[in-house]
Coordinates of C-alpha atoms (C1' of nucleotides) in Angstrom, one line a residue:
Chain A
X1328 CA 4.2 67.5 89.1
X1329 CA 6.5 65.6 86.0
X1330 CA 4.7 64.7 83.1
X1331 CA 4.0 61.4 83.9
X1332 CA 2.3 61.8 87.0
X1333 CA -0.1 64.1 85.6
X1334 CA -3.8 62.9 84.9
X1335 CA -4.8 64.7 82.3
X1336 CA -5.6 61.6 79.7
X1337 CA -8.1 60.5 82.8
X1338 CA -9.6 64.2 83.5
X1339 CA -10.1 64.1 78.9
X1340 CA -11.9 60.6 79.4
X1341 CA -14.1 61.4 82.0
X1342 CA -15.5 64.6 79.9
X1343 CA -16.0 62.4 77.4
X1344 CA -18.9 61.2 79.1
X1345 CA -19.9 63.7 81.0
X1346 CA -18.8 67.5 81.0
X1347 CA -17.0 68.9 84.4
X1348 CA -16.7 71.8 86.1
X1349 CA -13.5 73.5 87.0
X1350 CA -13.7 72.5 90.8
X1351 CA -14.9 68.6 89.8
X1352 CA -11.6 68.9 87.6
X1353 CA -9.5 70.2 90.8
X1354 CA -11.0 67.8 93.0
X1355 CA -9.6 65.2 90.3
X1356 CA -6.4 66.5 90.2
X1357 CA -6.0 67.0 93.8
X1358 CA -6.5 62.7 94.3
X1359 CA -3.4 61.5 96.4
X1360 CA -1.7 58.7 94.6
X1361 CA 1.7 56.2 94.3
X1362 CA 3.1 56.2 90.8
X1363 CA 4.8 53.0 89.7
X1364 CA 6.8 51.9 86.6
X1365 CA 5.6 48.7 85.6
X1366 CA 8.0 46.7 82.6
X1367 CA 6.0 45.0 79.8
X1368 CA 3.6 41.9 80.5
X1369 CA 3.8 42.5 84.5
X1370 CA 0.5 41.4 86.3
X1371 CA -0.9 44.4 88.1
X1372 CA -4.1 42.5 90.1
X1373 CA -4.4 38.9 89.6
X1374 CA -7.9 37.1 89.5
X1375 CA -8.8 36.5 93.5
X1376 CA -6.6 39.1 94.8
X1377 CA -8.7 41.7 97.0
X1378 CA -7.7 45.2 97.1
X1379 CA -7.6 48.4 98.6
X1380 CA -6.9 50.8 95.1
X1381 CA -7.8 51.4 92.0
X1382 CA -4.9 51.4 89.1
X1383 CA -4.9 54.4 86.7
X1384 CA -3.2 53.8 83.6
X1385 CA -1.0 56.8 83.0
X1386 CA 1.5 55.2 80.1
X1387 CA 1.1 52.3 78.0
X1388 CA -1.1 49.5 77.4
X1389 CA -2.9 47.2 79.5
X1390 CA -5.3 44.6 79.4
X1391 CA -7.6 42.4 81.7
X1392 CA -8.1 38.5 80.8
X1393 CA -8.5 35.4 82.2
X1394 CA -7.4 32.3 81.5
X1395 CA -9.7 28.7 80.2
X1396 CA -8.5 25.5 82.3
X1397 CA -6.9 24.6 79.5
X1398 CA -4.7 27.1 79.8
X1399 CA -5.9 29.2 76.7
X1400 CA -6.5 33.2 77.3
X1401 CA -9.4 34.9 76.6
X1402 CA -8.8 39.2 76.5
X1403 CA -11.7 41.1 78.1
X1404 CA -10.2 44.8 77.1
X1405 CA -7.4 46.7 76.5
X1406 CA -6.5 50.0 78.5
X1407 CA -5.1 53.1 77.7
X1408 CA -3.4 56.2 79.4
X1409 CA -6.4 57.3 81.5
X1410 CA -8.5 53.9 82.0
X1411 CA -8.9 53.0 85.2
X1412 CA -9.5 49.2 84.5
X1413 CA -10.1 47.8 87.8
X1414 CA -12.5 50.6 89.4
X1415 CA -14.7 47.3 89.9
X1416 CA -12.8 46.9 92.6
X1417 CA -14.0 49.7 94.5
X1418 CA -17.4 47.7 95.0
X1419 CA -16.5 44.3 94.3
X1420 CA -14.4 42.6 96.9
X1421 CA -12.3 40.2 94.8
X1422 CA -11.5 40.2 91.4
X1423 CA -12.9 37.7 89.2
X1424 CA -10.2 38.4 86.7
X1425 CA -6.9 39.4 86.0
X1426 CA -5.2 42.9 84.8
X1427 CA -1.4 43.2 83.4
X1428 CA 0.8 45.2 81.4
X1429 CA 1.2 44.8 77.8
X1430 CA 3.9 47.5 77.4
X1431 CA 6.3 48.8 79.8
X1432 CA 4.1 51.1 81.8
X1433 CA 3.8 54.0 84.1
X1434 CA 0.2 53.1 86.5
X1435 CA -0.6 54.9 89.3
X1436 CA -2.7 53.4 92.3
X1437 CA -5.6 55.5 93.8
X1438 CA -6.6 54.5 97.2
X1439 CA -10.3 52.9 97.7
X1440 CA -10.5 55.4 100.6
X1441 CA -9.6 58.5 98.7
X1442 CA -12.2 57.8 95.6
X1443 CA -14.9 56.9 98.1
X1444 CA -14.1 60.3 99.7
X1445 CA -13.7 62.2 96.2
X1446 CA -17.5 60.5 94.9
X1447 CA -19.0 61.4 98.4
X1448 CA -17.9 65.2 98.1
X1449 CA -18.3 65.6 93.8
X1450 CA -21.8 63.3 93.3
X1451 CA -21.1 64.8 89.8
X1452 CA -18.0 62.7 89.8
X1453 CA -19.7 59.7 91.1
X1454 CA -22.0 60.1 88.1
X1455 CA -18.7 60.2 85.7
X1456 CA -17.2 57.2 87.5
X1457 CA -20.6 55.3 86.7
X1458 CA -20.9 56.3 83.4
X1459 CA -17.2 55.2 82.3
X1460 CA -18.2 51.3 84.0
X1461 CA -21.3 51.3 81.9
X1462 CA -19.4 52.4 78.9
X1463 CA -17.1 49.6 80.0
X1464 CA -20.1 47.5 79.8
X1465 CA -21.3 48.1 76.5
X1466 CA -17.8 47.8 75.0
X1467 CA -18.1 44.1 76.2
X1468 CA -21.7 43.8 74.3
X1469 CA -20.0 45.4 71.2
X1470 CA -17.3 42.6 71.9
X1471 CA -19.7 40.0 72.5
X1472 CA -21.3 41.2 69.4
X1473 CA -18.1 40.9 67.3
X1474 CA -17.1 37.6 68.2
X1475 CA -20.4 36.1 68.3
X1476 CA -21.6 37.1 64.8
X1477 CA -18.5 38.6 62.7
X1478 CA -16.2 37.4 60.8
X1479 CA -12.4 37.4 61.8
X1480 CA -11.6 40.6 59.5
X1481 CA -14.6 42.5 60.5
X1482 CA -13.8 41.6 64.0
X1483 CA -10.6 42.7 64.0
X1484 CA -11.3 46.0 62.0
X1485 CA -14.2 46.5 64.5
X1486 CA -11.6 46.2 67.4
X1487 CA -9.1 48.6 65.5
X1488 CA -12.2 51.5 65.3
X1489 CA -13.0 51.1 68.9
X1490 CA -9.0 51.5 70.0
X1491 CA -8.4 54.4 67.6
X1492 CA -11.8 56.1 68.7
X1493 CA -10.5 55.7 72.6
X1494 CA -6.9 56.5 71.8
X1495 CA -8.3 59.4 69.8
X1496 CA -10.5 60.9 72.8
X1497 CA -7.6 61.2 75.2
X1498 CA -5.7 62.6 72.4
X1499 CA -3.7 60.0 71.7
X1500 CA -4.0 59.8 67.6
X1501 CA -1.7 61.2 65.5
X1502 CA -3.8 62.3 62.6
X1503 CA -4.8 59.0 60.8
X1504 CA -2.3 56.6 63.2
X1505 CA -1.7 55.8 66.8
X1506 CA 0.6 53.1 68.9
X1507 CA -1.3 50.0 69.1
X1508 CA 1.1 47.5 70.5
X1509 CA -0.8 44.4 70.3
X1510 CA 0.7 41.5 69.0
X1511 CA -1.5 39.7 66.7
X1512 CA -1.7 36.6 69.4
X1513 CA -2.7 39.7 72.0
X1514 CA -5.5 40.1 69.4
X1515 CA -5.8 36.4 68.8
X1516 CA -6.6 36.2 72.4
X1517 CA -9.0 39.6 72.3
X1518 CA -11.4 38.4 69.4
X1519 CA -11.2 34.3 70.3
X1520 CA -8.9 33.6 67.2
X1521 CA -5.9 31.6 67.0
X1522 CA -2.9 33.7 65.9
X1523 CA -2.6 32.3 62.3
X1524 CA -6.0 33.0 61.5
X1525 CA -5.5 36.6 62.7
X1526 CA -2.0 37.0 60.6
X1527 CA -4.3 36.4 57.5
X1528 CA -7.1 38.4 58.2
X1529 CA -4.7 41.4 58.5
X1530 CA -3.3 40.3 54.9
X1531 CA -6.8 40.5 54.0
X1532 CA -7.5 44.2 55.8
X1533 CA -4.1 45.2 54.5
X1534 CA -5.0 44.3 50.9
X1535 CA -8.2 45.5 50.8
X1536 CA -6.5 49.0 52.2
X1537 CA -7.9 49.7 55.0
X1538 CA -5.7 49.5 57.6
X1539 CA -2.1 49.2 58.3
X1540 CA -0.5 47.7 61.0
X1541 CA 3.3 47.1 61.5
X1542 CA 5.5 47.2 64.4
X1543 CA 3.1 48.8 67.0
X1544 CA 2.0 51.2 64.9
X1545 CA -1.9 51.1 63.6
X1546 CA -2.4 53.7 60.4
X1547 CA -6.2 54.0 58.9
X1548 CA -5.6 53.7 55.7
X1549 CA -9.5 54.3 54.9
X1550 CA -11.8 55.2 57.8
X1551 CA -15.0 55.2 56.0
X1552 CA -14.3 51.7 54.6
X1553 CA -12.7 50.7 58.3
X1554 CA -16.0 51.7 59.8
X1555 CA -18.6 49.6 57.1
X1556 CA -16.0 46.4 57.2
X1557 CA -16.6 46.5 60.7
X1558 CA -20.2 47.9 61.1
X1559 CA -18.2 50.3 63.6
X1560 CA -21.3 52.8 65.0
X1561 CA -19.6 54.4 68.0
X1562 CA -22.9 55.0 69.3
X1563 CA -22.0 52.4 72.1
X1564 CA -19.2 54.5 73.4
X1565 CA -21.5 57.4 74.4
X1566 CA -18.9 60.2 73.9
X1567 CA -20.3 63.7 74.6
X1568 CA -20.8 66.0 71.4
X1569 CA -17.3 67.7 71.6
X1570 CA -15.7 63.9 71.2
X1571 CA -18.3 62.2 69.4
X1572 CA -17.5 63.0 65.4
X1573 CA -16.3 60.4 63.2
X1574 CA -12.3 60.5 63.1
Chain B
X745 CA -50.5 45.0 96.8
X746 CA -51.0 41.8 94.8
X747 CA -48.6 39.2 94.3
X748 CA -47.6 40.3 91.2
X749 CA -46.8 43.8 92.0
X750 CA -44.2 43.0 94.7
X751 CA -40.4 43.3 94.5
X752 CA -39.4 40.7 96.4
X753 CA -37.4 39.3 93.7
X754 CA -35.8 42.5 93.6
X755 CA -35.1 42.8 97.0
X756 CA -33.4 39.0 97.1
X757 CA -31.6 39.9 94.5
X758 CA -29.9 43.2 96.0
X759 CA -29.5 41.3 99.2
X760 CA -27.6 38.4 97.3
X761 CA -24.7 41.2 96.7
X762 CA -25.5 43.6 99.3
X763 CA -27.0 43.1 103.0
X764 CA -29.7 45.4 103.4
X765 CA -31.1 47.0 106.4
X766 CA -35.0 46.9 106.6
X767 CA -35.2 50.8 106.6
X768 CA -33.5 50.2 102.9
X769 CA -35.5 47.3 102.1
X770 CA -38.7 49.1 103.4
X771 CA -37.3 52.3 100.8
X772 CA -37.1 50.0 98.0
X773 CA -40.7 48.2 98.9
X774 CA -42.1 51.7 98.5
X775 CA -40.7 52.9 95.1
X776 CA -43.7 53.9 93.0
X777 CA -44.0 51.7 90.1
X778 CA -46.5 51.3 86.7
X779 CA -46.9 47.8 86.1
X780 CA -47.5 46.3 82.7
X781 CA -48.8 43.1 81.7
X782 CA -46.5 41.7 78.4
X783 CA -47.4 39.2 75.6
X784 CA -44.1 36.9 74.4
X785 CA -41.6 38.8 72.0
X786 CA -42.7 42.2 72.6
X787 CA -39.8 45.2 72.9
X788 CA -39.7 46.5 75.9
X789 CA -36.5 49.4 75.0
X790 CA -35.5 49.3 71.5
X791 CA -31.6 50.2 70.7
X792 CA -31.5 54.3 70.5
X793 CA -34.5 54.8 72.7
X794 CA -34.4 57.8 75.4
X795 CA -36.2 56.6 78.2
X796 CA -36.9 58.1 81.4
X797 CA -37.6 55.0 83.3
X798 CA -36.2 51.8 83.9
X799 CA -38.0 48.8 83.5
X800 CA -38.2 45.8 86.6
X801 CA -39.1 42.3 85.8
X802 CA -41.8 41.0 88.2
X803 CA -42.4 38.2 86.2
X804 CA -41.4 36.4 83.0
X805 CA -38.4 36.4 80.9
X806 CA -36.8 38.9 78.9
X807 CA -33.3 39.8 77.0
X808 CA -31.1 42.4 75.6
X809 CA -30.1 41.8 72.1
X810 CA -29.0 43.6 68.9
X811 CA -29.0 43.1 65.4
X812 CA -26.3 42.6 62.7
X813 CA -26.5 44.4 59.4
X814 CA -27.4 41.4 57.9
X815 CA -30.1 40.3 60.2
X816 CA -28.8 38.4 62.9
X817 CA -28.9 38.5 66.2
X818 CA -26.6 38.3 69.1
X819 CA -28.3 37.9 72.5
X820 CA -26.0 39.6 75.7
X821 CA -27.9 38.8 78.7
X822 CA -31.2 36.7 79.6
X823 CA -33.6 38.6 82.4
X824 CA -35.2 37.1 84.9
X825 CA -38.1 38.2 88.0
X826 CA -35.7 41.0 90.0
X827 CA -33.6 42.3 87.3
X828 CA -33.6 45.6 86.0
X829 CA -32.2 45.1 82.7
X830 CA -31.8 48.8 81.8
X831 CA -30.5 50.1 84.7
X832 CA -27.7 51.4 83.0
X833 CA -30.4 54.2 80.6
X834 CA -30.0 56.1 84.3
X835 CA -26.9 57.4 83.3
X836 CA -26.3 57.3 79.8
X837 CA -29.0 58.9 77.4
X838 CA -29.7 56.5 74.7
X839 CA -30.0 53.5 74.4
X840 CA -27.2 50.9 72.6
X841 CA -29.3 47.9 72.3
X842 CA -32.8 46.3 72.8
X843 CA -34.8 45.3 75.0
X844 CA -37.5 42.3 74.8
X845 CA -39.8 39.9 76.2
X846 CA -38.9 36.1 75.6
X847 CA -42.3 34.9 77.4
X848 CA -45.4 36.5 78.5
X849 CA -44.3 38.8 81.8
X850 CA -45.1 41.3 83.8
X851 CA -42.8 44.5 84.0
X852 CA -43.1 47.6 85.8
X853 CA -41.5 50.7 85.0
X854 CA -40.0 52.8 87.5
X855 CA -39.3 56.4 86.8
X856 CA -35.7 57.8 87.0
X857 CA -36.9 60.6 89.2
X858 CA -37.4 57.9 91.8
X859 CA -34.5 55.7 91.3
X860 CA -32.3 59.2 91.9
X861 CA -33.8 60.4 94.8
X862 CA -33.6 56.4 95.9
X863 CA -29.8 56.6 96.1
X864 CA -29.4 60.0 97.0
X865 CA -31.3 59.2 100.2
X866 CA -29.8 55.4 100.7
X867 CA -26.5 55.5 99.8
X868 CA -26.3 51.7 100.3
X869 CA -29.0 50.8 98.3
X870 CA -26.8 53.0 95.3
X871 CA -24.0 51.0 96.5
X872 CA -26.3 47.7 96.0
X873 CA -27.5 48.8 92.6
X874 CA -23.6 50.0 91.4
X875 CA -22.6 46.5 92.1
X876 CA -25.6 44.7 90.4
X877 CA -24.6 46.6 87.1
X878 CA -21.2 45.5 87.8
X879 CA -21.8 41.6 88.2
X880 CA -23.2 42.4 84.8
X881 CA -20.7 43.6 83.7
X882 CA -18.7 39.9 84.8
X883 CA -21.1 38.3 83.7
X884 CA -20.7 39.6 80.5
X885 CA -17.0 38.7 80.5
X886 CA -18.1 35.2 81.2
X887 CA -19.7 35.4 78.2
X888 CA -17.1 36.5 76.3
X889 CA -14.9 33.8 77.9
X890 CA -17.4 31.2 76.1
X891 CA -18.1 32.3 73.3
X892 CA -14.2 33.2 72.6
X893 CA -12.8 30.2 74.3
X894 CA -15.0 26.9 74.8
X895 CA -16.5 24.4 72.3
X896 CA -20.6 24.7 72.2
X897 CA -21.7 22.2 74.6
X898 CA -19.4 23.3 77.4
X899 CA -20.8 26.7 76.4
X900 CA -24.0 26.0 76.6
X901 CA -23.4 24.3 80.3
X902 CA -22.1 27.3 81.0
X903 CA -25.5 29.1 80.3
X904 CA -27.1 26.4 82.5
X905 CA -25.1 27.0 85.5
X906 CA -25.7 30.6 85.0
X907 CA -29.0 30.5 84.8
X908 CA -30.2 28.0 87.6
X909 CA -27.7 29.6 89.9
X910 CA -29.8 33.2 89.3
X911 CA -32.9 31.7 89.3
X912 CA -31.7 29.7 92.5
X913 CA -31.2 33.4 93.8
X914 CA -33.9 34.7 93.6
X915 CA -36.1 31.8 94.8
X916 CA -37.3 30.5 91.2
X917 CA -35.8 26.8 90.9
X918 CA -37.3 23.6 92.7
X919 CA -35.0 20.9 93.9
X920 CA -32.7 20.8 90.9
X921 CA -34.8 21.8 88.3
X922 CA -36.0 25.3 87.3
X923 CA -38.4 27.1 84.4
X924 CA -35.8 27.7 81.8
X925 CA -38.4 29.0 78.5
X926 CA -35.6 29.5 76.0
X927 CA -36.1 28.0 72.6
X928 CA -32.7 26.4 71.0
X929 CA -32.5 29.4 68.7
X930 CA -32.4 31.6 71.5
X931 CA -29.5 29.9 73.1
X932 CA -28.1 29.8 69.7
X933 CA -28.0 34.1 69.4
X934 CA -27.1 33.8 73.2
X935 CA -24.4 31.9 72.5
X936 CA -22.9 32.7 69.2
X937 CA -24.1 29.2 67.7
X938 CA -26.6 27.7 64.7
X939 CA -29.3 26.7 65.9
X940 CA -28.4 23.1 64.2
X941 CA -25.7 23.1 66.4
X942 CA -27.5 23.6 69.2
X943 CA -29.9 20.9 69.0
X944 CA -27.0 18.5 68.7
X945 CA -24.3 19.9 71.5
X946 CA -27.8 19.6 74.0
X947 CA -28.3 15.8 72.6
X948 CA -24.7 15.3 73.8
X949 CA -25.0 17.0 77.1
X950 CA -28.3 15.0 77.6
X951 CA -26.3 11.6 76.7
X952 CA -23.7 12.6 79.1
X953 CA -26.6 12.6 81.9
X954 CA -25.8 16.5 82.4
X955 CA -29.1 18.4 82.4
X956 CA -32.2 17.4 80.3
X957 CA -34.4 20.1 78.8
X958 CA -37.9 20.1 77.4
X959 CA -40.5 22.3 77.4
X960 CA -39.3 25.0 78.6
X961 CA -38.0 23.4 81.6
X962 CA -34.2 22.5 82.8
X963 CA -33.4 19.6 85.3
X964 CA -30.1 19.6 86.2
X965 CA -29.2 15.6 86.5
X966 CA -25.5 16.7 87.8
X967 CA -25.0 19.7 88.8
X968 CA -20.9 18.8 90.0
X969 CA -20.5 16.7 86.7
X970 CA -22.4 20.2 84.2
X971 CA -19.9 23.0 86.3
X972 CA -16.8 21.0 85.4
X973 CA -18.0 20.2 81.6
X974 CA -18.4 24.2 82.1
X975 CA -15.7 25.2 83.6
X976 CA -18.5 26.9 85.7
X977 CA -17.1 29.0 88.8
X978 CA -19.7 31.2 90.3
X979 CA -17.1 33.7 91.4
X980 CA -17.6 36.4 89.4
X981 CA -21.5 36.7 90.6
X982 CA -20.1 38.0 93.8
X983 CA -23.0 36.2 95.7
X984 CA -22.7 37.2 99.4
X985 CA -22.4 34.1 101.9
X986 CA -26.1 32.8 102.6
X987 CA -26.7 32.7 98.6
X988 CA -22.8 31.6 97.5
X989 CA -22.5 28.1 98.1
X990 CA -23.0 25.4 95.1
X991 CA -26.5 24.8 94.3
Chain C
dC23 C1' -58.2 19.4 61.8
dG24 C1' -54.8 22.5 60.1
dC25 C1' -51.6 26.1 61.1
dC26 C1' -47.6 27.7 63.2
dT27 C1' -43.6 27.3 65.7
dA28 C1' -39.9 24.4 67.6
dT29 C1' -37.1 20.3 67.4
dT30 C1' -34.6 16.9 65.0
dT31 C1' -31.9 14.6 61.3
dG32 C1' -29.0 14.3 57.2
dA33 C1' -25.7 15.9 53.9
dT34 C1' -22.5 19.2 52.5
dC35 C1' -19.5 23.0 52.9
dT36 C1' -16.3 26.4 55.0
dG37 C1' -14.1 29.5 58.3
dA38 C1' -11.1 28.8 61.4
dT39 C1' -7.8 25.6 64.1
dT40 C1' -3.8 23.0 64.5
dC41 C1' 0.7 21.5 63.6
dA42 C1' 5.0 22.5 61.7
dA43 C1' 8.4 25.0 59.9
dA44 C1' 10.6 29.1 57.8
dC45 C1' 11.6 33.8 58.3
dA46 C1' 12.3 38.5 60.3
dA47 C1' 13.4 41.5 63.8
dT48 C1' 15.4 42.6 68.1
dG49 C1' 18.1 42.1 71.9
dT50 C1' 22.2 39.9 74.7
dG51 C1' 26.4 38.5 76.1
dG52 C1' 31.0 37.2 74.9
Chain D
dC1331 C1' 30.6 43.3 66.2
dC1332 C1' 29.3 38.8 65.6
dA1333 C1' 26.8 34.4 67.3
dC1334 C1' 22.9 33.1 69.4
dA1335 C1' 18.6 33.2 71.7
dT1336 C1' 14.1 35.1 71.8
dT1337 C1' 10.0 36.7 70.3
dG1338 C1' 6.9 37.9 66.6
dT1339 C1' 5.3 37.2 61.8
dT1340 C1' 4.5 34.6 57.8
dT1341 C1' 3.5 30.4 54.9
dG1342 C1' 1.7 25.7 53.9
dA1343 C1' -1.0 21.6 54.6
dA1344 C1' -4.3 18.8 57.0
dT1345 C1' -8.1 18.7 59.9
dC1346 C1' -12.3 19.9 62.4
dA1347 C1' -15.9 22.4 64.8
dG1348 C1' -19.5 24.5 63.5
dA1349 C1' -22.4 26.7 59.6
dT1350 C1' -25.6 26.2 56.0
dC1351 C1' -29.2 24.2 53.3
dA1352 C1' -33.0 21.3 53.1
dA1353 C1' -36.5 18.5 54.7
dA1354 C1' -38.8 15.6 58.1
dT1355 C1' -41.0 15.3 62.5
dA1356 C1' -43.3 16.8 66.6
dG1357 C1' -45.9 19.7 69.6
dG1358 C1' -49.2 23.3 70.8
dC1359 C1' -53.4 25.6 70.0
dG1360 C1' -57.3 28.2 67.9

DNA sequence: CGCCTATTTGATCTGATTCAAACAATGTGG
DNA sequence: CCACATTGTTTGAATCAGATCAAATAGGCG
């Protein structure tokens, strides 16, 4: 097994949220599944399609949006090396959304037939799986929360402790940076801004030194400060005690 | 069993996104259950609770809800007869936001103890209840979509559609009108708007012969007319067939 | 009646959008 | 290795949707 096939980013998110024995971990492991390399802004599952597997992220960023009649995009999340972003899909027949690359990307698809068989056997797995959608959930509240009451700096530093806190969990933090290759219209469409407005508001974060972003490449300048700008609590992402301290 | 006590709600409700058998239905109809009359704008679950039961409206209206540092507050969801808005405190510990009455209602608590040994018996009905917390999960992103995306009156349509269409569901509307007891400063928190602005965006949608809504009661004038000011498409609330089409 | 809560209206202000253009970085083909 | 296209970032100016502040009106209800 190369690197890249390997799942270890998913088995480190799942025991995030809920701790797992050595045969859950196996049984994890041991999931058949098609790798494919994916080139940057490629749809992976379109809104309407129906299918038959789920997509692990195993490198690079994703995201799932939808788009207004208008033709304007609105960003649901962003996913990571070990998301599985459309598990939905497992229970709900058609998508009512979209997922695509943002980055070139390495995702592997997991058959609905082999994670129905893995949840049937590990009911401790099943409880895993259930935890990471509500997780999913209350990420949306926290988003809801953002851009219905915050202001376009704490909005965007909120979204910046949320990404770092995730990236950091699958060990994807590099002391006080990480790769976050959003463009600022990606994050335009994320936090319903228009892309000027976000340029400006990262002026503002970079000025007040609290962050700095530049050429993929988010560093924290002040985590303490990050967190009050953005009334960051990462209560909502329900890590486990071993994940759950402040970065 | 009184009228109040029973689940029928409930059970429409899991049959609008799962067919039930009546061994399932007859499982659900025995769940033990502590009922609880409510007065209006009493908490129910307040944000980092630990609860060991979840909490099913019988009757009434309730929503989930958090506060801002500074006071204000952003509503996520509106709860109606048949939901269980806290499903999710079955699998993670604490919980990340409140929950409250909006009118005087009748809940009924149901002990986690019961809900497990539910699913682990009825494997269906787990599968019913996995995909009503993920249809709240969409609807969630709908929200997102509106408050990111669409100017407050089509917003607030949005709601409307929403709302009648659930209601519609579970057997609560009449002809095209249905009990709708929100106040315009609760759509305002819902929806991410002043409650100034509210008041105007519904004079507009009432001069466009949309909807009309007084006293705590919505009649839909033009339902086709409100879902394209909307952008309304009831997709993503993965109604099965006898409960999908238009209202 | 009088109190409390909800709706409505008016006036003013502002955060954010839009439009437009310059600028920087990166990549591509000749 | 340069010319050019492409994509992303930055800046400026005008405009607008929606917020805020303040006060009037309208319903319920004990």
């Amino acid at each position: 097994m190369t690197f890249l096939t390997d799942k270890t980013h998913l088995i480190r998110k799942l025991e995030s949220v809920t701790p797992l024995s050595a045969g859950e971990k196996h049984a994890v492991l041991e999931l058949p599944m098609t790798q494919r390399p994916l080139g940057a802004h490629e749809e992976i599952v379109r809104d309407g399609d129906v299918s038959n597997a789920c997509v692990l992220i195993l490198k690079g960023f994703a995201c799932r949006y939808k788009h207004t009649a208008k033709g304007s995009r609105q960003i649901f999340s962003f996913h990571i090396s070990g998301d599985i972003p459309d598990l939905q899909s497992l229970f709900l027949e058609t998508m009512d959304h979209s997922l695509a690359t943002i980055t070139p990307s390495h995702v592997a698809f997991i058959s609905h037939d082999s994670i129905r068989h893995l949840i049937r056997r590990h009911p401790r797995l099943a409880e895993a799986l259930w935890r990471d959608m509500l997780v999913d959930a209350a990420i949306l509240r926290q988003w809801i929360m953002g851009i219905g009451r915050r202001t376009a700096p704490s909005r965007i530093a909120h979204l910046f402790c949320e990404q770092f806190m995730r990236l950091r969990t699958v060990g994807l933090t590099n002391g006080n940076t990480c790769k976050l290759p959003l463009t600022q219209s990606d994050i335009a469409d994320a936090l319903g801004l228009s892309t000027v407005h976000v340029n400006r508001s990262l002026q503002v974060l970079r000025r007040e030194e609290l962050i700095d972003l530049r050429k993929g490449e988010l560093k924290v300048v002040n985590w303490d400060s990050l967190c009050k700008r953005a009334e960051f609590d990462p209560a909502y992402l329900h890590l486990v005690s071993p994940f759950a301290s402040a970065a």
